Amino acid sequence: MGPQMVVALSWSWRRVRVDPLTGSLHAEDRDRGGNAAELAALEHALRLADELDGRVLAVTVGPVAAEEILRTALAAGAHEAVRIDRDDQLEPGSLAHNGADTAKAIASALHGRAPDLVLCGDRSADGGTGTTPAFLAARLGAAQALGVVKLESNGQSLLAHRRLDGGSREVLRLPRPAVVSLEAAGVRLRRASLPAVLAAQKATIPAIPAEPHRHRPTLPARPLRPRPRELPAPAGATAHDRVLELTGALQDRTPPTVLGPLPAAEAVDELLGYLHRHGYISGETP
Amino acid sequence: MPEKSSVDAVVVGAGPAGASAALELARAGRSVILLERGPFPGAKNVYGGVVYGRVLDEVLPGWWEDAPVQRWVTRRSTMMMTPTQALTIDFRTEDWGNAPYNGMTTYRADFDAWLAGKAVDAGAQLVTSTVATELLRDAAGRVVGVRTDRPDGDIRAELVIACDGVNSFLAKQAGLLPQTDAEQHTLGVKETLALPRKTIEERFGLSGDDGADFEILGCTGDISGGGFLYTNRDTVSVGVVLSLTGLAKSGRRPEEVLADLKAHPAIAPYLRGAELKEYSAHLIPEGGYRSMPPLTTDGLLVAGDAAAMCLAAGIWLEGVNFAIGSGLAAGRTAAEAIATGETSRLTGYRKRLEDNFVLTDHKNLQGAAHLVLSERVQQQYPRLLCDFAQEVFTVRNPEPKPGLGKLFRRTAARHGVRLRQLAADAWAGFRIFG
């Protein structure tokens, strides 16, 4: 019996228009689907399954229309498919935060199964946070490998080739279970045969209800602006006195000190000494 | 276990003709595969006109309830142009803004997907991202299916319906269409320009879901053709249709011709400040009745643009409704032929088309393309009419107003238009359109 693999395929909005005035989002239903990295992940899974006699389960979180990408997976050779029934709203909060919810939904759907590998694309087309694999690894208690461009078996272990900066690569020996984020990296999903496409169209895809999406606040469209600090009203009898009081002019104060440039260790000593002198820290200066 | 790819019929191309044919076959209880080259029906289409939906009344009653409409056309203008002048016949009616409606503007990506969805709902199997690469024939030469570009991609079928568009490889392979035929085709180029909905309504004098459709003559310089401008919900589409041979002879680029139209003083105010969203181009089969290929061969029917069903007759430029009409006829003929087992005798297809508007209109208007694309109609008459209108409306007090007949004769002479030729063309036009 070869490795049991799960391929997570997203049902993302691939093209979203943002109204420049209101910030509202618009997208067409037909613009939803997976991306090249996820299809590459599926292709890697199918290759490993062919080589090691493994099994591939394709899973997605989405509405009924998302079955399209699962049927693509079935036509290409996935052994089974499961849809987790949830339709995320097109709004910034959902796009930015749905990694945790998606991972939770997938992990729940895998309850009772013990996959050796969970393969994901490196990021979805819409939110693009790339956090789902990390949350998924945490929930499944699995190791995680990021930036993987190639998966192979050397007979005993599964090896993941990772892309590093500057054109470097490293090869990881994957423990099991592991969650792997794959990049498209020139790997394309195989072209399904016509009989397989026709059979996949008629396949029954089980749907598992998902917990409702947890509402999260939408991020503000403008930069963060700290709240104003409340100050007591100035007590001076004249306008001149009140202005002096508000601005702090003509009062004793510690003038700002510019240090340096100093080496880091000396700058730290100066800072600690300052904090010590003014009572922010007590005891011996380390 | 994958099923064997064998069905009653295979329809190639999920445009309006293909979807309609598949719809009819599926409703008749036949197994049918609808092949589409793009990732979804309409994905590779260019839209350049208005859909007239009357043809759908019978097969999809109340189609306007869920069709993907941009706007209902309630304003229809025909414009004649010179580089500095424009004479417009402007017609508008509230009747077209109410059910059952006359025409609508729509995006083909939406409309084709919607119509193909109706075929799928009826039981057709839609297979996308798949190209039919060749016809399969039996030992006797009869068409018995198609080969696709997928592994194990042969589909055996009792009948094949080729709706694979203007450059139909299947019709060419069957010997029904010539390999190249530039004379019978035009090139449509179109820009889709975004404007706020409110701005479109103000500039075109529209409200609600009302829309405008302008057809333009004399806007293509020395190249035979025409232009169009129509409104969508929050975009406008503007484009030109150019004779292929004329374009090649002129040495001009199509986008230059379109840029000239957009800069014309009668068009530019409609487009000011618009943002370009899409530029696209497509061949159009404008040869009409006289260029139509044989519509059937043993085991094969041809419909839509593949059969040159686009009607280009000057004041009428219609394609989608003729594609739907021919697709429905092909589907019905195929369903009957499969039921009776007489898939070699497909003569009922042509009879069906002759009994409805598709071939009747094409036959009646068969001389229109020749007349409309003539140098006189393209160049001389727009200049003559614009100059005549200018003369009529130019006030030259205290000089007395001239008689219109004298004015017309003088203008015609200035443009080298002989009244005898004008009368001959008018008579020819009356015979064609009358």
XYZ file of C-alpha atoms in Angstrom:
720
model
C 0.000 0.000 0.000
C 1.510 3.300 -1.077
C 1.158 6.735 0.449
C -2.267 8.190 1.089
C -2.264 11.701 -0.350
C -4.685 14.561 -0.102
C -4.573 17.412 -2.597
C -6.231 20.625 -1.458
C -7.657 22.550 -4.401
C -9.045 26.027 -3.900
C -12.140 27.595 -5.421
C -10.749 31.096 -5.507
C -11.756 34.248 -7.266
C -9.093 34.557 -9.910
C -10.083 38.015 -11.100
C -11.521 40.561 -8.734
C -12.312 44.135 -9.614
C -11.980 46.699 -6.852
C -14.121 49.812 -7.043
C -11.577 52.601 -6.546
C -14.111 54.830 -4.824
C -15.981 52.483 -2.516
C -13.448 49.671 -2.196
C -16.216 47.143 -2.913
C -15.223 43.931 -4.690
C -16.812 42.482 -7.818
C -16.120 39.186 -9.563
C -17.798 36.879 -12.035
C -18.677 33.337 -10.967
C -16.907 31.965 -14.029
C -13.671 33.576 -12.844
C -13.487 31.185 -9.903
C -11.270 28.141 -9.830
C -7.905 26.785 -8.867
C -4.497 27.965 -9.913
C -1.439 26.532 -11.625
C 0.348 25.716 -8.353
C -2.560 23.609 -7.099
C -2.808 21.749 -10.382
C 0.950 21.171 -10.195
C 0.453 19.774 -6.687
C -2.177 17.423 -8.088
C 0.168 16.324 -10.842
C 2.935 15.604 -8.307
C 0.479 13.561 -6.250
C -0.639 11.581 -9.290
C 2.978 10.871 -10.262
C 3.794 9.636 -6.774
C 0.623 7.554 -6.705
C 1.566 5.955 -10.032
C 5.064 5.225 -8.804
C 4.287 4.060 -5.272
C 0.816 2.603 -5.695
C -0.639 5.392 -3.603
C -4.089 6.944 -3.506
C -5.081 10.535 -4.141
C -8.020 12.304 -2.548
C -8.926 15.682 -4.021
C -10.656 18.042 -1.634
C -11.989 21.559 -1.945
C -13.991 23.988 0.142
C -16.645 25.667 -1.921
C -20.179 25.742 -3.325
C -21.629 23.193 -5.767
C -19.887 24.950 -8.668
C -16.548 24.018 -7.064
C -17.198 20.417 -8.065
C -15.821 21.446 -11.440
C -12.258 21.454 -10.148
C -12.826 18.134 -8.365
C -14.105 16.610 -11.606
C -10.946 17.902 -13.285
C -8.964 16.053 -10.623
C -11.007 12.875 -11.037
C -10.590 12.999 -14.806
C -6.832 13.375 -14.403
C -6.670 10.296 -12.167
C -7.533 11.220 -8.577
C -9.123 8.228 -6.867
C -11.800 10.108 -4.964
C -13.001 13.610 -4.287
C -14.760 15.374 -1.445
C -16.325 18.802 -1.382
C -16.712 20.700 1.842
C -19.834 22.732 1.381
C -19.128 26.354 2.171
C -19.426 29.432 -0.016
C -17.130 32.187 1.157
C -18.358 35.681 0.594
C -16.360 37.996 -1.585
C -15.277 40.520 1.020
C -11.857 41.618 2.244
C -12.128 40.097 5.716
C -12.903 36.683 4.297
C -10.135 36.866 1.711
C -7.552 37.950 4.248
C -8.456 35.529 6.997
C -9.877 32.405 5.458
C -6.662 30.362 5.741
C -7.487 29.269 9.280
C -11.127 28.457 8.487
C -10.229 26.558 5.335
C -7.612 24.519 7.168
C -10.105 23.763 9.919
C -12.719 22.631 7.402
C -10.267 20.382 5.543
C -8.868 18.907 8.756
C -12.413 18.140 9.947
C -13.234 16.469 6.643
C -10.119 14.293 6.978
C -11.178 13.107 10.406
C -10.546 9.387 10.623
C -8.246 9.349 7.634
C -4.524 9.495 8.203
C -2.964 10.979 5.091
C 0.752 10.610 4.628
C 0.935 13.755 2.575
C -1.263 16.789 2.104
C -0.317 18.766 -0.990
C -1.365 22.368 -1.505
C -0.567 25.136 -3.919
C 1.740 27.736 -2.426
C -1.075 30.287 -2.270
C -4.593 30.825 -3.521
C -5.392 33.233 -6.317
C -7.533 35.570 -4.230
C -6.449 35.971 -0.595
C -2.960 34.865 -1.485
C -1.793 34.700 2.138
C -0.379 31.188 1.764
C -1.407 30.431 5.354
C -3.743 27.494 4.757
C -0.939 24.885 4.606
C 0.544 26.175 7.873
C -2.783 26.060 9.697
C -3.430 22.655 8.190
C -0.079 21.317 9.363
C -0.805 22.611 12.845
C -4.229 20.976 12.959
C -2.991 17.652 11.595
C 0.139 17.642 13.735
C 2.142 17.333 10.547
C 5.485 18.662 9.395
C 5.413 21.416 6.795
C 7.560 22.115 3.760
C 7.261 25.379 1.866
C 8.348 26.507 -1.564
C 8.590 22.984 -2.938
C 9.207 22.669 -6.654
C 9.694 18.918 -6.999
C 8.587 15.800 -5.137
C 10.173 12.418 -5.613
C 10.750 9.118 -3.930
C 14.166 7.522 -3.497
C 12.740 4.132 -2.586
C 12.625 4.622 1.167
C 11.701 8.274 1.649
C 9.837 11.061 -0.004
C 12.113 13.902 -0.972
C 10.998 17.494 -1.428
C 13.139 19.906 -3.397
C 12.776 23.387 -1.948
C 13.411 26.616 -3.729
C 15.698 28.956 -1.805
C 16.715 32.481 -2.564
C 19.356 33.148 -5.168
C 18.538 30.107 -7.270
C 19.617 27.651 -4.562
C 17.786 24.419 -3.775
C 17.643 22.185 -0.744
C 16.314 18.655 -0.517
C 14.197 17.702 2.481
C 13.430 14.161 3.551
C 9.750 14.373 4.410
C 8.471 12.790 7.592
C 4.915 11.502 7.593
C 2.495 13.111 7.883
C 3.609 16.249 6.106
C 1.920 19.212 4.499
C 3.692 20.411 1.389
C 3.173 23.729 -0.411
C 4.100 23.392 -4.050
C 4.938 26.017 -6.611
C 3.915 25.618 -10.250
C 7.586 25.445 -11.335
C 6.953 24.202 -14.848
C 4.858 21.184 -13.836
C 1.469 21.072 -15.535
C -1.443 18.796 -14.859
C -1.629 15.932 -17.325
C -4.284 16.101 -20.038
C -7.144 13.839 -19.108
C -8.421 11.325 -21.609
C -11.837 11.943 -23.092
C -13.459 8.836 -21.532
C -12.108 9.916 -18.143
C -13.542 13.417 -18.607
C -16.935 11.985 -19.478
C -16.837 9.557 -16.546
C -15.796 12.327 -14.151
C -18.780 14.407 -15.223
C -21.081 11.688 -13.983
C -19.183 10.851 -10.797
C -20.957 11.437 -7.509
C -18.994 13.760 -5.287
C -19.842 13.584 -1.603
C -20.399 16.925 0.108
C -19.628 17.502 3.758
C -21.288 20.471 5.445
C -18.825 22.946 6.846
C -19.171 25.127 9.873
C -20.291 28.631 9.007
C -17.533 31.081 8.287
C -16.449 32.945 11.389
C -17.071 36.635 10.912
C -13.987 38.759 11.164
C -13.781 42.525 11.015
C -12.929 44.001 7.684
C -9.618 45.792 7.565
C -9.903 49.556 7.251
C -9.103 50.911 3.827
C -7.108 53.877 5.231
C -3.825 53.753 7.149
C -3.981 53.168 10.884
C -4.399 56.438 12.738
C -3.773 56.358 16.508
C -6.499 57.770 18.692
C -5.794 61.260 20.039
C -4.395 61.395 23.554
C -6.738 63.040 26.030
C -5.149 65.920 27.936
C -6.581 67.980 30.772
C -7.634 71.457 29.791
C -4.960 74.105 30.508
C -5.598 76.052 33.667
C -3.818 79.359 32.840
C -5.706 82.592 33.298
C -4.578 84.149 30.012
C -4.348 82.815 26.530
C -0.571 83.217 26.656
C -0.336 81.099 29.806
C -2.561 78.425 28.309
C -0.482 78.229 25.146
C 2.719 77.915 27.162
C 1.126 75.217 29.254
C -0.091 73.264 26.237
C 3.159 73.461 24.323
C 5.435 72.922 27.335
C 7.586 75.862 26.285
C 9.839 77.545 28.889
C 9.608 74.503 31.156
C 12.519 72.453 32.415
C 12.959 69.404 30.307
C 15.584 66.930 29.323
C 16.879 67.893 25.937
C 16.991 65.133 23.361
C 20.305 63.350 23.096
C 21.733 62.107 19.877
C 24.154 59.243 20.311
C 26.297 57.758 17.785
C 26.828 56.402 15.442
C 27.902 53.831 18.024
C 28.489 50.099 17.869
C 25.355 48.167 18.831
C 26.666 47.073 22.241
C 27.601 50.624 23.282
C 24.233 51.966 22.041
C 22.456 49.380 24.201
C 24.538 50.358 27.219
C 23.659 54.023 26.695
C 19.975 53.229 26.367
C 19.901 51.048 29.446
C 21.776 53.680 31.407
C 19.217 56.286 30.392
C 16.300 54.094 31.410
C 18.033 53.365 34.708
C 18.723 57.024 35.456
C 15.129 57.970 34.879
C 13.676 55.172 36.945
C 12.187 53.047 34.208
C 14.288 50.094 35.350
C 15.836 49.441 38.693
C 18.649 47.380 40.118
C 22.015 46.711 38.577
C 22.455 47.573 34.942
C 23.349 44.286 33.298
C -14.548 2.440 -15.345
C -14.568 5.119 -18.016
C -17.482 4.827 -20.373
C -17.021 4.274 -24.071
C -17.121 7.561 -25.975
C -20.029 6.758 -28.218
C -23.142 8.876 -28.469
C -26.041 9.619 -30.776
C -24.629 12.954 -31.844
C -21.640 15.154 -31.255
C -21.920 18.901 -31.653
C -18.657 20.737 -32.197
C -18.602 24.282 -30.845
C -20.661 25.545 -27.912
C -21.575 28.902 -29.422
C -25.211 29.865 -30.049
C -25.593 27.412 -32.950
C -23.978 24.486 -31.157
C -25.772 25.046 -27.866
C -29.124 25.288 -29.696
C -28.473 22.098 -31.644
C -27.435 20.256 -28.478
C -30.508 21.589 -26.683
C -32.843 20.205 -29.336
C -31.096 16.839 -29.425
C -31.061 16.489 -25.651
C -34.718 17.406 -25.403
C -35.473 14.767 -27.994
C -33.899 12.246 -25.635
C -30.722 11.756 -27.647
C -27.309 11.374 -26.069
C -25.213 14.289 -27.230
C -21.742 15.587 -26.473
C -21.177 19.315 -26.908
C -17.486 20.014 -27.515
C -16.021 23.426 -26.725
C -12.485 24.541 -27.486
C -12.370 27.212 -24.759
C -12.432 26.665 -21.001
C -16.134 27.608 -21.031
C -18.664 28.445 -23.747
C -18.115 31.990 -24.932
C -14.586 32.181 -23.528
C -13.012 32.977 -26.876
C -15.796 35.007 -28.408
C -15.753 38.583 -29.513
C -19.018 40.378 -29.323
C -19.976 42.921 -31.958
C -23.713 43.410 -32.188
C -27.069 42.841 -30.651
C -28.917 39.591 -29.973
C -32.448 39.415 -31.262
C -34.166 36.871 -29.097
C -37.412 36.227 -30.921
C -35.995 32.928 -32.171
C -35.803 31.725 -28.550
C -39.498 32.205 -27.800
C -40.430 28.725 -28.903
C -37.659 26.779 -27.209
C -37.135 28.867 -24.074
C -40.400 30.643 -23.264
C -39.805 33.675 -21.060
C -36.082 33.551 -21.842
C -35.730 37.223 -20.966
C -36.353 36.435 -17.307
C -32.922 34.912 -16.812
C -30.919 35.747 -19.951
C -27.720 37.699 -19.189
C -28.888 41.006 -20.627
C -26.784 44.134 -20.526
C -29.397 46.492 -21.988
C -32.591 46.270 -24.022
C -32.156 48.183 -27.262
C -34.768 50.927 -27.443
C -32.773 53.334 -29.597
C -31.599 52.302 -33.036
C -29.609 54.754 -35.142
C -28.200 54.499 -38.637
C -25.431 56.995 -39.212
C -23.795 58.060 -42.477
C -20.435 59.690 -42.166
C -17.749 61.629 -43.905
C -14.594 62.615 -42.036
C -16.239 65.807 -40.789
C -19.985 65.189 -41.124
C -22.611 62.766 -39.860
C -26.223 62.300 -40.883
C -28.215 60.133 -38.491
C -31.577 58.484 -38.752
C -32.457 58.021 -35.117
C -35.312 55.820 -34.024
C -36.446 55.011 -30.519
C -39.438 53.233 -29.120
C -40.570 52.322 -25.651
C -42.156 49.146 -27.024
C -38.760 47.489 -27.364
C -38.119 48.093 -23.672
C -40.950 45.800 -22.610
C -41.431 42.048 -22.858
C -41.096 40.254 -25.181
C -38.416 42.794 -26.207
C -36.833 43.224 -29.617
C -33.087 43.152 -29.112
C -30.590 43.169 -26.314
C -26.933 43.897 -25.881
C -25.103 41.151 -24.078
C -21.593 39.859 -23.553
C -21.079 36.686 -25.538
C -19.079 35.157 -22.698
C -22.247 35.396 -20.610
C -24.788 34.635 -23.297
C -23.062 31.567 -24.724
C -22.471 30.120 -21.258
C -26.132 30.703 -20.401
C -27.426 29.059 -23.583
C -25.029 26.111 -23.260
C -26.206 25.771 -19.657
C -29.752 25.258 -20.973
C -28.462 22.446 -23.180
C -26.654 20.863 -20.231
C -29.798 21.171 -18.100
C -31.650 19.320 -20.857
C -29.110 16.485 -20.710
C -26.295 17.350 -23.097
C -22.755 16.598 -21.936
C -20.538 19.656 -22.256
C -16.826 18.930 -22.644
C -14.667 22.050 -22.527
C -10.990 22.739 -23.344
C -11.221 20.140 -26.076
C -10.588 20.638 -29.780
C -12.131 18.480 -32.492
C -9.127 17.920 -34.721
C -10.620 15.841 -37.520
C -13.641 13.966 -38.770
C -13.800 10.192 -38.389
C -15.084 8.319 -41.428
C -16.044 4.730 -42.048
C -14.886 2.637 -44.992
C -17.607 4.121 -47.195
C -16.460 7.662 -46.399
C -19.409 8.454 -44.179
C -18.738 10.750 -41.218
C -19.033 8.660 -38.055
C -17.606 10.912 -35.386
C -14.758 13.223 -34.531
C -11.234 12.900 -33.203
C -10.319 15.275 -30.384
C -7.006 16.433 -29.002
C -7.470 14.471 -25.772
C -5.919 11.050 -25.213
C -8.379 8.318 -26.328
C -10.259 11.236 -27.774
C -12.281 9.622 -30.555
C -16.035 10.070 -30.281
C -18.183 7.793 -32.404
C -21.553 9.284 -33.246
C -24.474 8.725 -35.568
C -24.270 12.340 -36.618
C -21.859 15.225 -36.284
C -23.046 18.835 -36.243
C -20.253 21.268 -37.061
C -20.812 24.606 -35.350
C -17.131 25.411 -35.071
C -17.347 28.974 -36.259
C -16.321 31.119 -39.161
C -13.095 29.250 -39.843
C -14.722 25.808 -39.594
C -11.988 23.219 -39.925
C -14.533 20.421 -39.967
C -16.527 21.925 -42.846
C -13.269 22.481 -44.719
C -12.148 18.934 -44.038
C -15.477 17.637 -45.281
C -14.915 19.573 -48.505
C -17.910 21.823 -47.892
C -15.940 25.040 -47.500
C -12.922 26.233 -49.483
C -9.646 26.349 -47.559
C -9.344 30.106 -47.971
C -11.940 32.595 -49.064
C -10.941 36.140 -48.181
C -13.525 37.691 -50.513
C -16.403 36.373 -48.421
C -15.117 37.491 -45.051
C -14.749 40.710 -43.147
C -12.667 41.512 -40.109
C -14.496 42.913 -37.113
C -12.400 44.824 -34.601
C -13.899 46.127 -31.427
C -12.974 48.014 -28.302
C -14.912 47.744 -25.090
C -14.653 50.981 -23.155
C -15.700 51.480 -19.564
C -17.774 54.462 -18.530
C -19.907 54.975 -15.433
C -23.457 53.775 -15.965
C -24.848 57.229 -15.241
C -22.530 58.807 -17.815
C -23.646 56.330 -20.485
C -27.273 57.065 -19.749
C -26.728 60.836 -19.899
C -24.702 60.787 -23.106
C -26.927 58.385 -25.012
C -30.186 59.690 -23.603
C -31.109 56.441 -21.905
C -32.636 55.422 -18.614
C -32.949 52.202 -16.665
C -32.061 49.160 -18.735
C -32.632 50.911 -22.081
C -29.812 50.680 -24.598
C -28.690 52.203 -27.883
C -27.341 50.606 -31.034
C -25.677 52.720 -33.731
C -24.833 51.246 -37.134
C -22.464 53.431 -39.141
C -21.711 53.705 -42.853
C -18.890 55.688 -44.434
C -16.591 55.488 -41.412
C -13.961 53.161 -42.863
C -12.237 55.446 -45.367
C -11.387 53.720 -48.618
C -11.996 50.246 -47.156
C -15.427 48.689 -47.629
C -17.163 48.027 -44.355
C -19.015 49.782 -41.594
C -18.961 50.616 -37.942
C -21.004 50.137 -34.817
C -21.407 51.616 -31.381
C -23.650 50.182 -28.720
C -24.179 50.458 -25.033
C -23.784 47.858 -22.341
C -24.545 48.398 -18.685
C -21.316 50.148 -17.771
C -19.317 49.840 -20.964
C -19.755 50.854 -24.565
C -18.530 48.818 -27.499
C -17.264 50.564 -30.577
C -15.852 48.876 -33.616
C -15.491 48.586 -37.351
C -16.107 45.763 -39.791
C -13.618 45.794 -42.666
C -13.446 43.975 -45.971
C -10.428 41.684 -45.765
C -9.287 42.326 -49.300
C -9.903 46.065 -48.948
C -7.913 46.150 -45.741
C -5.008 44.315 -47.330
C -5.076 46.625 -50.347
C -5.179 49.775 -48.227
C -2.062 48.921 -46.239
C -3.739 50.346 -43.131
C -3.983 48.664 -39.789
C -7.479 47.942 -38.428
C -6.822 49.721 -35.154
C -5.998 52.890 -37.118
C -9.385 52.765 -38.799
C -11.043 52.250 -35.436
C -9.054 55.125 -33.926
C -10.320 57.392 -36.720
C -13.904 56.395 -35.954
C -13.419 57.031 -32.243
C -11.984 60.465 -32.982
C -14.846 61.460 -35.299
C -16.651 64.553 -33.983
C -19.958 62.663 -33.984
C -18.567 59.750 -31.927
C -15.842 61.249 -29.702
C -18.255 63.020 -27.312
C -19.883 59.685 -26.498
C -16.538 58.154 -25.546
C -14.764 61.004 -23.768
C -12.891 59.821 -20.698
C -13.665 56.151 -21.305
C -11.181 53.547 -20.184
C -10.169 50.787 -22.603
C -11.067 47.374 -21.170
C -10.648 45.086 -24.156
C -9.506 45.129 -27.758
C -10.540 42.181 -29.867
C -10.890 41.051 -33.448
C -12.763 38.311 -35.271
C -13.546 37.171 -38.778
C -17.161 37.478 -39.920
C -18.649 35.452 -42.784
C -20.498 38.151 -44.698
C -20.844 36.408 -48.029
C -24.413 35.431 -47.250
C -26.628 33.189 -49.329
C -24.392 33.134 -52.380
C -21.359 31.929 -50.408
C -23.098 29.308 -48.298
C -21.560 25.858 -48.487
C -23.620 22.700 -48.961
C -25.196 22.341 -45.532
C -24.947 18.585 -45.175
C -22.920 15.634 -46.220
C -23.245 12.011 -45.240
C -23.333 12.068 -41.417
C -22.541 15.780 -41.045
C -24.582 18.963 -40.721
C -23.124 22.460 -40.651
C -24.711 25.374 -38.781
C -24.024 28.907 -37.601
C -21.021 30.851 -38.850
C -19.522 27.609 -40.133
C -22.326 27.631 -42.699
C -21.995 31.386 -43.353
C -25.354 32.057 -41.700
C -24.432 35.582 -40.605
C -26.754 38.104 -42.252
C -24.948 41.275 -43.344
C -27.474 43.284 -45.290
C -26.713 46.919 -44.605
C -29.490 48.011 -42.287
C -29.572 44.514 -40.807
C -26.445 43.004 -39.344
C -27.456 39.876 -37.459
C -25.535 36.757 -36.579
C -26.474 35.224 -33.251
C -30.165 34.822 -34.023
C -29.352 33.210 -37.369
C -26.885 30.915 -35.626
C -29.535 29.909 -33.095
C -32.102 29.407 -35.849
C -29.802 27.189 -37.873
C -28.632 25.314 -34.765
C -32.192 24.544 -33.731
C -32.992 23.321 -37.241
C -29.863 21.161 -37.311
C -30.670 19.686 -33.907
C -34.251 18.864 -34.873
C -33.189 17.343 -38.166
C -30.511 15.271 -36.446
C -32.915 14.049 -33.750
C -35.426 12.950 -36.379
C -32.790 11.301 -38.540
C -31.412 9.349 -35.586
C -34.916 8.287 -34.576
C -35.698 6.993 -38.055
C -32.218 5.642 -38.716
C -31.913 7.704 -41.879
C -28.788 9.569 -40.975
C -27.572 9.697 -44.531
C -30.592 11.595 -45.850
C -30.444 14.979 -44.177
C -32.343 16.995 -46.761
C -34.882 18.000 -44.102
C -32.310 20.427 -42.701
C -32.324 22.721 -45.707
C -36.103 22.482 -45.963
C -36.413 23.523 -42.319
C -34.156 26.513 -42.877
C -36.086 27.522 -45.975
C -39.346 27.309 -44.050
C -38.195 29.717 -41.390
C -36.467 33.094 -41.376
C -32.917 31.770 -41.725
C -32.757 30.905 -45.394
C -35.814 32.971 -46.316
C -34.093 36.171 -45.194
C -30.767 35.128 -46.661
C -32.383 34.309 -49.991
C -34.428 37.499 -50.115
C -31.464 39.658 -49.183
C -28.826 37.823 -51.167
C -27.935 40.850 -53.261
C -27.643 43.188 -50.288
C -24.013 42.502 -49.465
C -22.938 43.258 -53.021
C -24.902 46.509 -53.030
C -23.914 47.634 -49.542
C -20.231 46.945 -50.089
C -20.152 48.721 -53.437
C -17.940 51.780 -53.765
C -20.963 54.014 -54.363
C -22.807 53.011 -51.185
C -19.606 52.966 -49.172
C -18.055 56.214 -50.373
C -20.138 58.330 -52.699
C -23.612 58.187 -51.191
C -22.621 59.004 -47.575
C -20.699 62.042 -48.859
C -23.573 63.017 -51.129
C -26.209 62.708 -48.399
C -24.126 64.513 -45.785
C -23.342 67.375 -48.181
C -26.976 67.547 -49.285
C -28.117 67.753 -45.650
C -25.533 70.450 -45.003
C -26.745 72.438 -48.013
C -30.365 72.058 -46.938
C -29.751 73.217 -43.399
C -27.279 75.994 -44.169
C -29.155 79.282 -43.990
C -27.927 81.847 -46.519
C -30.225 84.823 -45.939
C -30.783 87.159 -47.636
C -30.211 84.707 -50.511
C -33.566 82.894 -51.091
C -33.800 79.238 -50.104
C -33.013 76.926 -52.997
C -35.368 74.225 -54.246
C -34.448 70.853 -52.796
C -34.498 69.106 -56.171
C -32.097 71.597 -57.679
C -29.920 71.432 -54.599
C -29.782 67.635 -54.763
C -28.920 67.581 -58.444
C -26.185 70.141 -57.879
C -24.723 68.166 -54.959
C -24.891 64.918 -56.898
C -23.071 66.489 -59.816
C -20.389 67.824 -57.511
C -19.781 64.277 -56.237
C -19.838 62.750 -59.707
C -22.999 60.762 -58.943
C -25.188 60.243 -61.972
C -28.872 60.359 -61.202
C -29.420 57.406 -63.515
C -26.992 55.325 -61.453
C -28.582 56.546 -58.265
C -31.990 55.533 -59.526
C -30.628 52.137 -60.567
C -29.179 51.576 -57.117
C -32.402 52.753 -55.504
C -34.344 50.310 -57.648
C -31.882 47.530 -56.804
C -32.239 48.400 -53.142
C -36.012 48.390 -53.425
C -35.944 44.979 -55.048
C -33.670 43.619 -52.326
C -35.239 45.222 -49.299
C -38.713 45.919 -50.615
